[in-house]
Amino acid sequence: MIKIGGIRVPMREEPVQKRIKNFRSVPLGYTKKEAVAEAQRCILCMNAPCVVHCPVRMDVLGMVRKIAERYFKEAFLKIKEDNPIPAVAGRVCPQETQCECVCPLGQTGDGNGINIGKLEAFVADWAMENGVKEEFRIEERPEKVAVIGSGPSGISCAVDLRKFGYRVTVFEALHMAGGVLRYGIPAFRLPRNILDYEISTLTERGVQIKINRIVGQNVEFRDLRQEFDAIFIGTGAGAPRFMKIEGERLKGVYSANEFLIRINLMKAYDFPEYDTPIVCGERVGVIGAGNVTMDAARCALRLGAKDVHILYRRTKKESPARDEEIQHALEEGIVLHELINPTRLLGDENGWVKEVNLIRMKLGEPDSSGRPRPIPIEGSEFTMKLDTVVEAIGTEPNRLFLDRTPELETTRWGTIKVDEDLMSNIEGVFAGGDAITGGATVILALGDGRRAAKSIHEYISRRKE
Ligand code: FAD
């Protein structure tokens, strides 16, 4: 019996005391019965605001409807038309500010719209477990396209180019594919077997992924331009920003990127089984309040830290992190300190960080980000004892590739300049994802990759005429 509306089917989660000791997934996923019950709450709006508010207009309504009817295969195929990595997107997309927040059920019952992200993850996991794959016939074409970077933008561009029939080679600097999904987002949010599986669907379709290839270092950009008919640059924004305060060079002070790469990519939590160590103390401070901050703080806890403090210059309300990530961090005992900002890091006689000087802040008028500007309160300085500090205050595109390709036009923020078709100033060279926007979201990067693939197809087809 279909039950429209009502209360959201809760997601079962790993209990707090258990989960803070391991890197296993915190949400345990819907069962078939739960997924169907959740999907059957959908009132099937005519105007589908959930689709309209998805940055890539995924047919989430179509997917939810098929789950409600227990047609899991059809639900999976529907979502796969728009999204090459639904198991990933279902887990990490900020649905609460996109498709879910406009669901009319959010205004009634328990105030929760349809749990679209968890349904998307359910149906993608179901397909993986049951060996259900998207079927498409590839009409091979002779032209070759190079994709630089294997993050979400590179993945989605490569998949769509392959569907058009191109011979696609992805060049990835690191020793594993996935970009931030691999080295940034921890396994307790995105289990690695899920990521591996979704990436394997690319290679099965004939996309070649070459790892340990740093374009601009051990692969020349000009060689790619000669060998390939078009190029997509999806190199992300992986270079950390720093606060530029005294003491940042002390031992025990990390950028979030380094901290997370050591843990997620190099498996430092399993040292000496793996080669890369990490030193994480008992009192950890993480500066910032975005998803990266939450990930670093929750990783520190799992590495054995006793107290983990988030130091944020605005308030929780202005935090750019996903609601679920903040909620999980707080449940796990991480303390979010609002309206404070570090001014200096102090070290001991051996050069290890031992405390941080902070100043209290108040909120002023909105700044260029649209959020209230944090203003220091004179005379409010105080100190906090910390033995590890992680800075998670944002990232920007890595200069390595850009400095070696001076012919590529960039903006004053170091992002690659593109036109409305995502073509750069160099003919046949396209770009997308964080490389053009600065640090953004997985779904926007996916959307750019798809748009660029379409533009590349049009560009190559035009050239042939
Ligand atoms: P990336 O994912 O950064 O991938 C770029 C790839 O290019 C990397 O693999 C890199 O090694 C490779 N590369 C770089 N230079 C070269 C070169 N010269 N040659 C070859 N390869 C190169 N977004 C969300 O929507 N939800 C979240 O919950 C979320 N959490 C996040 C948590 C963390 C810790 C971080 C850092 C980001 C998070 N984001 C989240 C943001 C999201 O992950 C990014 O917006 C997205 O991954 C960008 O995709 P991309 O393809 O543009 O770049």
Short mmCIF file of C-alpha atoms and ligand atoms in Angstrom, two decimals:
data_model
loop_
_atom_site.label_atom_id
_atom_site.label_comp_id
_atom_site.label_asym_id
_atom_site.label_seq_id
_atom_site.Cartn_x
_atom_site.Cartn_y
_atom_site.Cartn_z
CA MET A 1 0.00 0.00 0.00
CA ILE A 2 1.40 3.43 -0.99
CA LYS A 3 1.69 5.83 1.97
CA ILE A 4 2.18 9.40 0.81
CA GLY A 5 3.69 11.98 3.18
CA GLY A 6 4.40 11.04 6.80
CA ILE A 7 7.62 10.87 8.72
CA ARG A 8 11.01 10.30 7.07
CA VAL A 9 12.30 6.72 7.42
CA PRO A 10 15.31 7.13 9.70
CA MET A 11 18.74 6.06 8.53
CA ARG A 12 20.43 3.52 10.80
CA GLU A 13 23.93 4.57 11.81
CA GLU A 14 26.99 3.02 13.43
CA PRO A 15 26.78 3.85 17.19
CA VAL A 16 29.04 6.73 18.24
CA GLN A 17 31.29 4.84 20.68
CA LYS A 18 31.97 2.17 18.09
CA ARG A 19 32.42 4.40 15.05
CA ILE A 20 35.00 6.78 16.53
CA LYS A 21 37.40 3.84 16.71
CA ASN A 22 37.24 2.92 13.03
CA PHE A 23 36.90 4.32 9.49
CA ARG A 24 33.82 2.31 8.53
CA SER A 25 30.77 4.01 7.02
CA VAL A 26 28.66 5.85 9.59
CA PRO A 27 25.30 5.61 7.74
CA LEU A 28 24.38 1.93 7.40
CA GLY A 29 22.14 2.35 4.35
CA TYR A 30 18.47 1.64 3.73
CA THR A 31 17.14 -1.89 3.41
CA LYS A 32 14.84 -2.53 0.44
CA LYS A 33 11.80 -2.22 2.67
CA GLU A 34 13.00 1.06 4.19
CA ALA A 35 13.92 2.51 0.79
CA VAL A 36 10.51 1.68 -0.66
CA ALA A 37 8.76 3.15 2.39
CA GLU A 38 10.82 6.34 2.13
CA ALA A 39 10.21 6.66 -1.63
CA GLN A 40 6.49 6.08 -1.14
CA ARG A 41 6.29 9.27 0.93
CA CYS A 42 6.87 11.23 -2.29
CA ILE A 43 3.83 13.19 -3.44
CA LEU A 44 5.11 13.24 -7.06
CA CYS A 45 4.89 17.01 -7.56
CA MET A 46 3.99 18.04 -11.10
CA ASN A 47 6.67 20.73 -11.22
CA ALA A 48 9.36 18.52 -9.60
CA PRO A 49 11.22 21.20 -7.62
CA CYS A 50 13.77 18.56 -6.59
CA VAL A 51 14.83 18.23 -10.25
CA VAL A 52 14.79 21.98 -10.84
CA HIS A 53 17.01 22.57 -7.79
CA CYS A 54 19.55 19.91 -8.68
CA PRO A 55 22.54 21.77 -10.21
CA VAL A 56 22.69 19.14 -12.98
CA ARG A 57 18.91 18.57 -13.24
CA MET A 58 19.11 14.88 -12.37
CA ASP A 59 15.76 13.15 -12.71
CA VAL A 60 15.53 12.43 -8.99
CA LEU A 61 11.75 12.39 -9.16
CA GLY A 62 11.86 9.63 -11.77
CA MET A 63 14.27 7.67 -9.59
CA VAL A 64 12.17 8.06 -6.43
CA ARG A 65 9.02 7.03 -8.30
CA LYS A 66 10.68 3.84 -9.58
CA ILE A 67 11.94 2.94 -6.10
CA ALA A 68 8.42 3.46 -4.73
CA GLU A 69 7.20 0.95 -7.34
CA ARG A 70 10.05 -1.44 -6.39
CA TYR A 71 11.61 -1.15 -9.87
CA PHE A 72 15.16 -0.80 -8.55
CA LYS A 73 16.87 -1.56 -11.85
CA GLU A 74 14.85 1.10 -13.66
CA ALA A 75 15.51 3.56 -10.82
CA PHE A 76 19.24 2.91 -11.14
CA LEU A 77 19.24 3.27 -14.93
CA LYS A 78 17.29 6.52 -14.66
CA ILE A 79 19.78 8.13 -12.29
CA LYS A 80 22.77 6.76 -14.19
CA GLU A 81 21.63 8.65 -17.31
CA ASP A 82 22.55 11.89 -15.57
CA ASN A 83 25.21 10.85 -13.08
CA PRO A 84 28.10 8.43 -13.68
CA ILE A 85 28.81 8.02 -9.94
CA PRO A 86 25.46 7.95 -8.09
CA ALA A 87 26.74 5.90 -5.14
CA VAL A 88 29.27 8.68 -4.49
CA ALA A 89 26.93 11.61 -5.13
CA GLY A 90 24.19 10.07 -2.98
CA ARG A 91 26.64 10.04 -0.08
CA VAL A 92 28.38 13.39 -0.39
CA CYS A 93 26.10 15.84 -2.22
CA PRO A 94 24.70 18.68 -0.10
CA GLN A 95 21.12 17.57 -0.81
CA GLU A 96 19.81 19.55 2.16
CA THR A 97 20.55 22.81 0.32
CA GLN A 98 19.58 21.52 -3.14
CA CYS A 99 16.97 18.88 -4.09
CA GLU A 100 15.82 18.01 -0.55
CA CYS A 101 15.30 21.51 0.78
CA VAL A 102 12.62 22.32 -1.80
CA CYS A 103 10.63 19.12 -1.21
CA PRO A 104 7.12 20.17 -0.05
CA LEU A 105 7.24 17.41 2.57
CA GLY A 106 9.87 19.53 4.29
CA GLN A 107 7.09 21.92 5.23
CA THR A 108 4.82 19.23 6.70
CA GLY A 109 5.00 16.13 8.91
CA ASP A 110 8.36 15.95 10.66
CA GLY A 111 9.70 18.73 8.45
CA ASN A 112 11.93 16.41 6.45
CA GLY A 113 11.77 16.24 2.67
CA ILE A 114 12.32 12.94 0.87
CA ASN A 115 15.75 11.53 1.75
CA ILE A 116 16.92 11.74 -1.86
CA GLY A 117 20.64 11.28 -1.20
CA LYS A 118 20.18 8.10 0.79
CA LEU A 119 17.75 6.72 -1.83
CA GLU A 120 20.27 7.46 -4.58
CA ALA A 121 22.99 5.66 -2.60
CA PHE A 122 20.59 2.75 -1.92
CA VAL A 123 19.74 2.19 -5.55
CA ALA A 124 23.38 2.49 -6.68
CA ASP A 125 24.49 0.02 -3.98
CA TRP A 126 21.69 -2.32 -4.98
CA ALA A 127 22.89 -2.24 -8.60
CA MET A 128 26.47 -2.92 -7.51
CA GLU A 129 25.41 -5.88 -5.36
CA ASN A 130 23.22 -7.30 -8.11
CA GLY A 131 25.62 -6.75 -11.00
CA VAL A 132 23.21 -4.38 -12.78
CA LYS A 133 25.02 -2.04 -15.16
CA GLU A 134 24.11 0.71 -17.54
CA GLU A 135 23.96 -0.64 -21.07
CA PHE A 136 25.04 1.54 -23.97
CA ARG A 137 26.40 0.75 -27.40
CA ILE A 138 29.55 2.64 -28.30
CA GLU A 139 30.06 3.63 -31.91
CA GLU A 140 33.82 3.90 -32.01
CA ARG A 141 35.37 7.06 -33.42
CA PRO A 142 39.02 7.53 -34.32
CA GLU A 143 39.57 10.80 -32.42
CA LYS A 144 41.41 10.84 -29.11
CA VAL A 145 40.74 13.03 -26.08
CA ALA A 146 43.00 13.52 -23.05
CA VAL A 147 41.50 14.22 -19.64
CA ILE A 148 43.84 15.68 -17.03
CA GLY A 149 42.77 14.72 -13.50
CA SER A 150 40.54 11.87 -12.32
CA GLY A 151 38.31 13.74 -9.86
CA PRO A 152 34.54 13.99 -10.41
CA SER A 153 34.89 16.47 -13.31
CA GLY A 154 37.43 14.27 -15.11
CA ILE A 155 35.39 11.12 -14.46
CA SER A 156 32.12 12.54 -15.79
CA CYS A 157 33.83 14.10 -18.82
CA ALA A 158 35.61 10.81 -19.61
CA VAL A 159 32.40 8.74 -19.35
CA ASP A 160 30.39 11.01 -21.62
CA LEU A 161 33.21 11.29 -24.17
CA ARG A 162 33.40 7.51 -24.25
CA LYS A 163 29.65 7.33 -24.84
CA PHE A 164 30.19 9.62 -27.85
CA GLY A 165 32.73 7.04 -29.05
CA TYR A 166 36.04 8.83 -28.43
CA ARG A 167 39.23 7.13 -27.31
CA VAL A 168 39.75 8.64 -23.87
CA THR A 169 42.89 8.65 -21.75
CA VAL A 170 42.85 10.08 -18.22
CA PHE A 171 46.16 11.34 -16.81
CA GLU A 172 46.26 11.32 -13.00
CA ALA A 173 49.10 12.74 -10.91
CA LEU A 174 48.53 10.50 -7.88
CA HIS A 175 48.92 6.74 -7.66
CA MET A 176 45.16 6.19 -7.40
CA ALA A 177 42.21 7.67 -9.31
CA GLY A 178 39.35 9.66 -7.76
CA GLY A 179 40.71 13.11 -6.88
CA VAL A 180 39.30 14.51 -3.65
CA LEU A 181 36.93 11.53 -3.44
CA ARG A 182 40.04 9.40 -2.89
CA TYR A 183 42.44 11.61 -0.99
CA GLY A 184 40.13 14.05 0.81
CA ILE A 185 36.80 12.51 1.80
CA PRO A 186 37.35 9.82 4.44
CA ALA A 187 36.11 6.24 4.12
CA PHE A 188 33.61 6.70 6.97
CA ARG A 189 31.72 8.99 4.57
CA LEU A 190 32.62 7.32 1.31
CA PRO A 191 33.63 3.64 1.61
CA ARG A 192 36.50 2.83 -0.74
CA ASN A 193 34.88 -0.30 -2.24
CA ILE A 194 32.08 1.98 -3.50
CA LEU A 195 34.52 4.45 -5.05
CA ASP A 196 36.63 1.65 -6.56
CA TYR A 197 33.53 0.09 -8.07
CA GLU A 198 32.24 3.30 -9.64
CA ILE A 199 35.69 4.05 -11.10
CA SER A 200 35.95 0.49 -12.43
CA THR A 201 32.82 1.06 -14.51
CA LEU A 202 34.85 3.66 -16.44
CA THR A 203 37.74 1.39 -17.27
CA GLU A 204 35.36 -1.44 -18.18
CA ARG A 205 33.93 0.87 -20.83
CA GLY A 206 37.36 1.43 -22.31
CA VAL A 207 38.50 4.64 -20.60
CA GLN A 208 42.24 4.33 -20.04
CA ILE A 209 43.48 5.74 -16.72
CA LYS A 210 47.20 6.45 -16.48
CA ILE A 211 48.25 7.04 -12.87
CA ASN A 212 51.46 8.72 -11.62
CA ARG A 213 51.33 11.10 -14.61
CA ILE A 214 51.79 14.71 -13.59
CA VAL A 215 51.03 16.87 -16.59
CA GLY A 216 53.56 19.70 -16.52
CA GLN A 217 56.15 17.49 -14.81
CA ASN A 218 56.54 13.96 -16.19
CA VAL A 219 54.07 14.46 -19.07
CA GLU A 220 54.41 17.53 -21.30
CA PHE A 221 51.26 19.51 -22.06
CA ARG A 222 52.56 20.30 -25.56
CA ASP A 223 52.94 16.55 -26.25
CA LEU A 224 49.31 16.02 -25.25
CA ARG A 225 48.25 18.81 -27.60
CA GLN A 226 50.05 17.09 -30.45
CA GLU A 227 48.76 13.60 -29.70
CA PHE A 228 45.12 14.33 -28.81
CA ASP A 229 42.29 16.02 -30.73
CA ALA A 230 41.06 17.80 -27.61
CA ILE A 231 41.97 18.10 -23.93
CA PHE A 232 39.88 18.49 -20.78
CA ILE A 233 41.59 19.94 -17.71
CA GLY A 234 40.00 18.82 -14.43
CA THR A 235 42.95 19.38 -12.14
CA GLY A 236 40.88 20.66 -9.20
CA ALA A 237 41.94 23.13 -6.53
CA GLY A 238 44.23 21.04 -4.39
CA ALA A 239 46.67 23.65 -3.05
CA PRO A 240 45.96 24.63 0.57
CA ARG A 241 45.62 28.22 1.76
CA PHE A 242 47.28 29.22 5.02
CA MET A 243 46.37 31.84 7.59
CA LYS A 244 49.83 33.39 7.34
CA ILE A 245 50.19 33.71 11.09
CA GLU A 246 53.29 33.23 13.23
CA GLY A 247 54.07 29.63 14.15
CA GLU A 248 52.64 27.88 11.08
CA ARG A 249 55.98 26.15 10.48
CA LEU A 250 56.00 24.48 13.90
CA LYS A 251 55.93 20.69 14.04
CA GLY A 252 52.40 19.37 14.56
CA VAL A 253 50.85 22.02 12.29
CA TYR A 254 49.29 20.63 9.11
CA SER A 255 47.26 21.86 6.19
CA ALA A 256 44.03 19.82 6.02
CA ASN A 257 45.18 18.55 2.64
CA GLU A 258 48.37 17.05 4.00
CA PHE A 259 46.59 15.68 7.06
CA LEU A 260 43.82 14.05 5.00
CA ILE A 261 46.11 12.78 2.22
CA ARG A 262 48.34 11.06 4.77
CA ILE A 263 45.30 9.36 6.26
CA ASN A 264 43.00 8.67 3.32
CA LEU A 265 45.42 8.08 0.47
CA MET A 266 48.56 6.92 2.24
CA LYS A 267 46.72 5.03 5.03
CA ALA A 268 48.87 6.56 7.79
CA TYR A 269 46.41 5.19 10.38
CA ASP A 270 47.85 1.77 9.54
CA PHE A 271 51.54 2.74 9.95
CA PRO A 272 53.94 0.83 9.87
CA GLU A 273 51.87 -1.57 7.74
CA TYR A 274 51.85 1.35 5.27
CA ASP A 275 54.93 3.56 4.81
CA THR A 276 53.54 6.99 5.67
CA PRO A 277 53.33 8.00 9.34
CA ILE A 278 51.25 10.72 10.94
CA VAL A 279 51.72 12.41 14.29
CA CYS A 280 48.39 13.32 15.81
CA GLY A 281 48.36 14.52 19.42
CA GLU A 282 45.74 14.32 22.15
CA ARG A 283 44.42 17.90 21.88
CA VAL A 284 43.74 18.77 18.28
CA GLY A 285 42.49 22.09 16.91
CA VAL A 286 41.06 22.35 13.40
CA ILE A 287 40.69 25.85 11.96
CA GLY A 288 37.66 26.46 9.69
CA ALA A 289 34.14 24.99 9.58
CA GLY A 290 33.55 23.50 6.12
CA ASN A 291 33.32 19.84 5.08
CA VAL A 292 37.10 19.67 5.05
CA THR A 293 37.22 20.83 8.69
CA MET A 294 34.66 18.24 9.76
CA ASP A 295 36.57 15.51 7.91
CA ALA A 296 39.90 16.46 9.48
CA ALA A 297 38.37 16.73 12.97
CA ARG A 298 36.62 13.37 12.72
CA CYS A 299 39.78 11.73 11.35
CA ALA A 300 41.79 13.13 14.29
CA LEU A 301 39.30 11.53 16.66
CA ARG A 302 39.67 8.20 14.91
CA LEU A 303 43.46 8.49 15.17
CA GLY A 304 43.05 8.56 18.96
CA ALA A 305 42.86 12.28 19.86
CA LYS A 306 41.13 12.81 23.23
CA ASP A 307 39.83 16.34 22.59
CA VAL A 308 39.13 17.78 19.18
CA HIS A 309 38.24 21.46 18.85
CA ILE A 310 36.94 23.26 15.79
CA LEU A 311 37.99 26.91 15.84
CA TYR A 312 35.64 29.02 13.72
CA ARG A 313 35.51 32.78 13.24
CA ARG A 314 31.79 32.85 12.42
CA THR A 315 28.94 30.76 13.90
CA LYS A 316 27.55 27.32 13.12
CA LYS A 317 24.78 28.99 11.13
CA GLU A 318 27.30 30.36 8.60
CA SER A 319 29.27 27.12 8.34
CA PRO A 320 29.49 25.87 4.73
CA ALA A 321 29.65 22.22 5.88
CA ARG A 322 26.81 19.82 5.19
CA ASP A 323 24.30 19.57 8.06
CA GLU A 324 24.89 15.83 8.36
CA GLU A 325 28.65 16.31 8.73
CA ILE A 326 28.27 18.92 11.47
CA GLN A 327 25.73 16.77 13.27
CA HIS A 328 27.97 13.69 13.08
CA ALA A 329 30.99 15.65 14.30
CA LEU A 330 29.09 17.06 17.29
CA GLU A 331 27.59 13.65 18.16
CA GLU A 332 31.12 12.25 18.20
CA GLY A 333 32.12 14.75 20.89
CA ILE A 334 33.98 17.30 18.75
CA VAL A 335 33.61 20.80 20.20
CA LEU A 336 32.70 23.63 17.83
CA HIS A 337 33.97 26.97 19.16
CA GLU A 338 32.22 29.84 17.44
CA LEU A 339 33.44 33.41 16.93
CA ILE A 340 37.11 32.87 17.63
CA ASN A 341 40.13 33.24 15.37
CA PRO A 342 43.74 32.11 15.82
CA THR A 343 46.32 34.90 15.79
CA ARG A 344 49.55 33.03 16.67
CA LEU A 345 50.77 29.47 17.19
CA LEU A 346 53.29 28.94 19.98
CA GLY A 347 55.83 26.13 20.20
CA ASP A 348 57.81 24.27 22.90
CA GLU A 349 61.60 24.07 23.13
CA ASN A 350 61.64 21.22 20.58
CA GLY A 351 59.69 23.13 17.96
CA TRP A 352 56.35 21.36 18.45
CA VAL A 353 53.18 23.41 18.64
CA LYS A 354 51.90 23.64 22.23
CA GLU A 355 49.26 26.34 22.26
CA VAL A 356 47.36 28.80 20.13
CA ASN A 357 46.60 32.46 20.74
CA LEU A 358 43.01 33.32 19.84
CA ILE A 359 40.90 36.41 19.63
CA ARG A 360 37.11 36.61 20.01
CA MET A 361 35.09 37.84 17.05
CA LYS A 362 31.72 39.47 16.45
CA LEU A 363 29.68 39.47 13.26
CA GLY A 364 29.34 42.59 11.11
CA GLU A 365 27.72 43.43 7.78
CA PRO A 366 27.81 40.81 4.98
CA ASP A 367 31.09 40.56 3.06
CA SER A 368 31.69 39.48 -0.57
CA SER A 369 30.73 35.88 0.36
CA GLY A 370 27.30 37.12 1.48
CA ARG A 371 28.00 35.98 5.04
CA PRO A 372 28.42 38.41 7.96
CA ARG A 373 31.97 39.68 8.17
CA PRO A 374 33.79 38.45 11.31
CA ILE A 375 35.34 41.38 13.22
CA PRO A 376 37.96 40.94 15.98
CA ILE A 377 36.98 42.20 19.44
CA GLU A 378 39.84 44.25 20.77
CA GLY A 379 41.35 43.07 24.08
CA SER A 380 39.60 39.66 23.96
CA GLU A 381 42.72 37.52 23.34
CA PHE A 382 43.12 34.20 25.15
CA THR A 383 45.11 30.99 24.70
CA MET A 384 44.21 27.33 24.25
CA LYS A 385 46.53 24.38 24.76
CA LEU A 386 46.78 22.23 21.63
CA ASP A 387 49.42 19.78 20.44
CA THR A 388 48.19 19.43 16.84
CA VAL A 389 46.73 22.13 14.62
CA VAL A 390 45.10 21.52 11.24
CA GLU A 391 44.33 24.47 8.97
CA ALA A 392 41.24 23.93 6.82
CA ILE A 393 40.56 27.43 5.55
CA GLY A 394 40.25 26.73 1.83
CA THR A 395 42.17 25.73 -1.24
CA GLU A 396 43.13 27.09 -4.64
CA PRO A 397 44.36 25.55 -7.91
CA ASN A 398 47.81 24.05 -7.74
CA ARG A 399 50.40 26.29 -9.44
CA LEU A 400 52.57 23.42 -10.72
CA PHE A 401 50.57 22.76 -13.87
CA LEU A 402 49.60 26.41 -14.42
CA ASP A 403 53.17 27.71 -14.08
CA ARG A 404 54.36 25.22 -16.69
CA THR A 405 51.60 26.24 -19.13
CA PRO A 406 51.86 30.06 -19.19
CA GLU A 407 49.96 30.12 -22.50
CA LEU A 408 46.80 29.08 -20.59
CA GLU A 409 44.87 32.15 -19.42
CA THR A 410 43.87 32.25 -15.76
CA THR A 411 41.87 34.59 -13.54
CA ARG A 412 43.38 36.60 -10.70
CA TRP A 413 42.30 33.80 -8.35
CA GLY A 414 44.44 31.32 -10.28
CA THR A 415 41.45 29.50 -11.80
CA ILE A 416 41.42 28.67 -15.52
CA LYS A 417 39.48 31.13 -17.68
CA VAL A 418 36.84 29.48 -19.88
CA ASP A 419 34.03 30.61 -22.18
CA GLU A 420 30.39 29.48 -21.92
CA ASP A 421 31.31 26.19 -23.65
CA LEU A 422 34.07 25.64 -21.07
CA MET A 423 36.77 26.16 -23.72
CA SER A 424 39.90 27.92 -22.49
CA ASN A 425 41.78 30.55 -24.52
CA ILE A 426 43.56 27.64 -26.26
CA GLU A 427 41.52 26.08 -29.03
CA GLY A 428 40.52 22.51 -28.26
CA VAL A 429 41.50 22.80 -24.60
CA PHE A 430 38.56 22.76 -22.18
CA ALA A 431 38.41 22.95 -18.39
CA GLY A 432 35.91 22.41 -15.57
CA GLY A 433 35.32 21.60 -11.92
CA ASP A 434 37.31 23.21 -9.11
CA ALA A 435 40.01 24.20 -11.64
CA ILE A 436 37.63 26.88 -12.95
CA THR A 437 35.51 27.62 -9.88
CA GLY A 438 37.94 27.17 -6.98
CA GLY A 439 36.88 24.70 -4.24
CA ALA A 440 33.18 23.90 -4.85
CA THR A 441 31.14 20.68 -4.83
CA VAL A 442 31.17 17.23 -6.35
CA ILE A 443 27.90 17.76 -8.21
CA LEU A 444 29.08 21.02 -9.81
CA ALA A 445 32.29 19.31 -10.91
CA LEU A 446 30.27 16.42 -12.35
CA GLY A 447 28.05 18.88 -14.20
CA ASP A 448 31.05 20.71 -15.68
CA GLY A 449 32.58 17.45 -16.86
CA ARG A 450 29.39 16.55 -18.70
CA ARG A 451 29.03 20.02 -20.26
CA ALA A 452 32.65 19.96 -21.38
CA ALA A 453 32.21 16.51 -22.98
CA LYS A 454 29.30 17.86 -25.01
CA SER A 455 31.32 20.92 -26.06
CA ILE A 456 34.30 18.75 -26.99
CA HIS A 457 32.04 16.54 -29.10
CA GLU A 458 30.64 19.60 -30.88
CA TYR A 459 34.13 21.04 -31.34
CA ILE A 460 35.55 17.85 -32.88
CA SER A 461 32.44 17.30 -35.03
CA ARG A 462 32.63 20.92 -36.29
CA ARG A 463 36.28 20.53 -37.19
CA LYS A 464 35.47 17.47 -39.30
CA GLU A 465 32.86 19.29 -41.39
P1 FAD B 1 39.47 17.06 -7.78
O1 FAD B 1 38.52 16.16 -7.10
O2 FAD B 1 40.34 17.91 -6.94
O3 FAD B 1 40.38 16.17 -8.74
C1 FAD B 1 41.46 16.73 -9.43
C2 FAD B 1 42.42 15.63 -9.80
O4 FAD B 1 43.41 16.16 -10.70
C3 FAD B 1 43.20 15.08 -8.60
O5 FAD B 1 43.13 13.67 -8.60
C4 FAD B 1 44.62 15.57 -8.84
O6 FAD B 1 45.60 14.67 -8.34
C5 FAD B 1 44.67 15.63 -10.36
N1 FAD B 1 45.69 16.55 -10.87
C6 FAD B 1 45.96 17.81 -10.42
N2 FAD B 1 46.97 18.34 -11.15
C7 FAD B 1 47.33 17.40 -12.06
C8 FAD B 1 48.31 17.35 -13.09
N3 FAD B 1 49.14 18.38 -13.33
N4 FAD B 1 48.41 16.23 -13.84
C9 FAD B 1 47.58 15.17 -13.62
N5 FAD B 1 46.64 15.17 -12.65
C10 FAD B 1 46.51 16.27 -11.88
N6 FAD B 1 31.98 18.38 -2.07
C11 FAD B 1 30.71 17.93 -1.89
O7 FAD B 1 29.86 18.10 -2.77
N7 FAD B 1 30.36 17.28 -0.74
C12 FAD B 1 31.26 17.01 0.24
O8 FAD B 1 30.90 16.42 1.25
C13 FAD B 1 32.60 17.45 0.06
N8 FAD B 1 33.54 17.18 0.99
C14 FAD B 1 34.84 17.53 0.75
C15 FAD B 1 35.82 17.16 1.66
C16 FAD B 1 37.14 17.47 1.44
C17 FAD B 1 38.18 17.02 2.42
C18 FAD B 1 37.50 18.24 0.29
C19 FAD B 1 38.94 18.63 0.05
C20 FAD B 1 36.54 18.63 -0.62
C21 FAD B 1 35.21 18.27 -0.41
N9 FAD B 1 34.21 18.59 -1.34
C22 FAD B 1 32.93 18.15 -1.15
C23 FAD B 1 34.53 19.32 -2.59
C24 FAD B 1 34.64 18.35 -3.78
O9 FAD B 1 35.30 17.18 -3.40
C25 FAD B 1 35.33 19.03 -4.95
O10 FAD B 1 34.59 20.17 -5.31
C26 FAD B 1 35.44 18.08 -6.17
O11 FAD B 1 36.15 16.92 -5.85
C27 FAD B 1 36.11 18.79 -7.35
O12 FAD B 1 36.26 17.88 -8.38
P2 FAD B 1 37.36 18.13 -9.52
O13 FAD B 1 37.23 17.00 -10.49
O14 FAD B 1 37.24 19.49 -10.04
O15 FAD B 1 38.77 18.06 -8.78
#
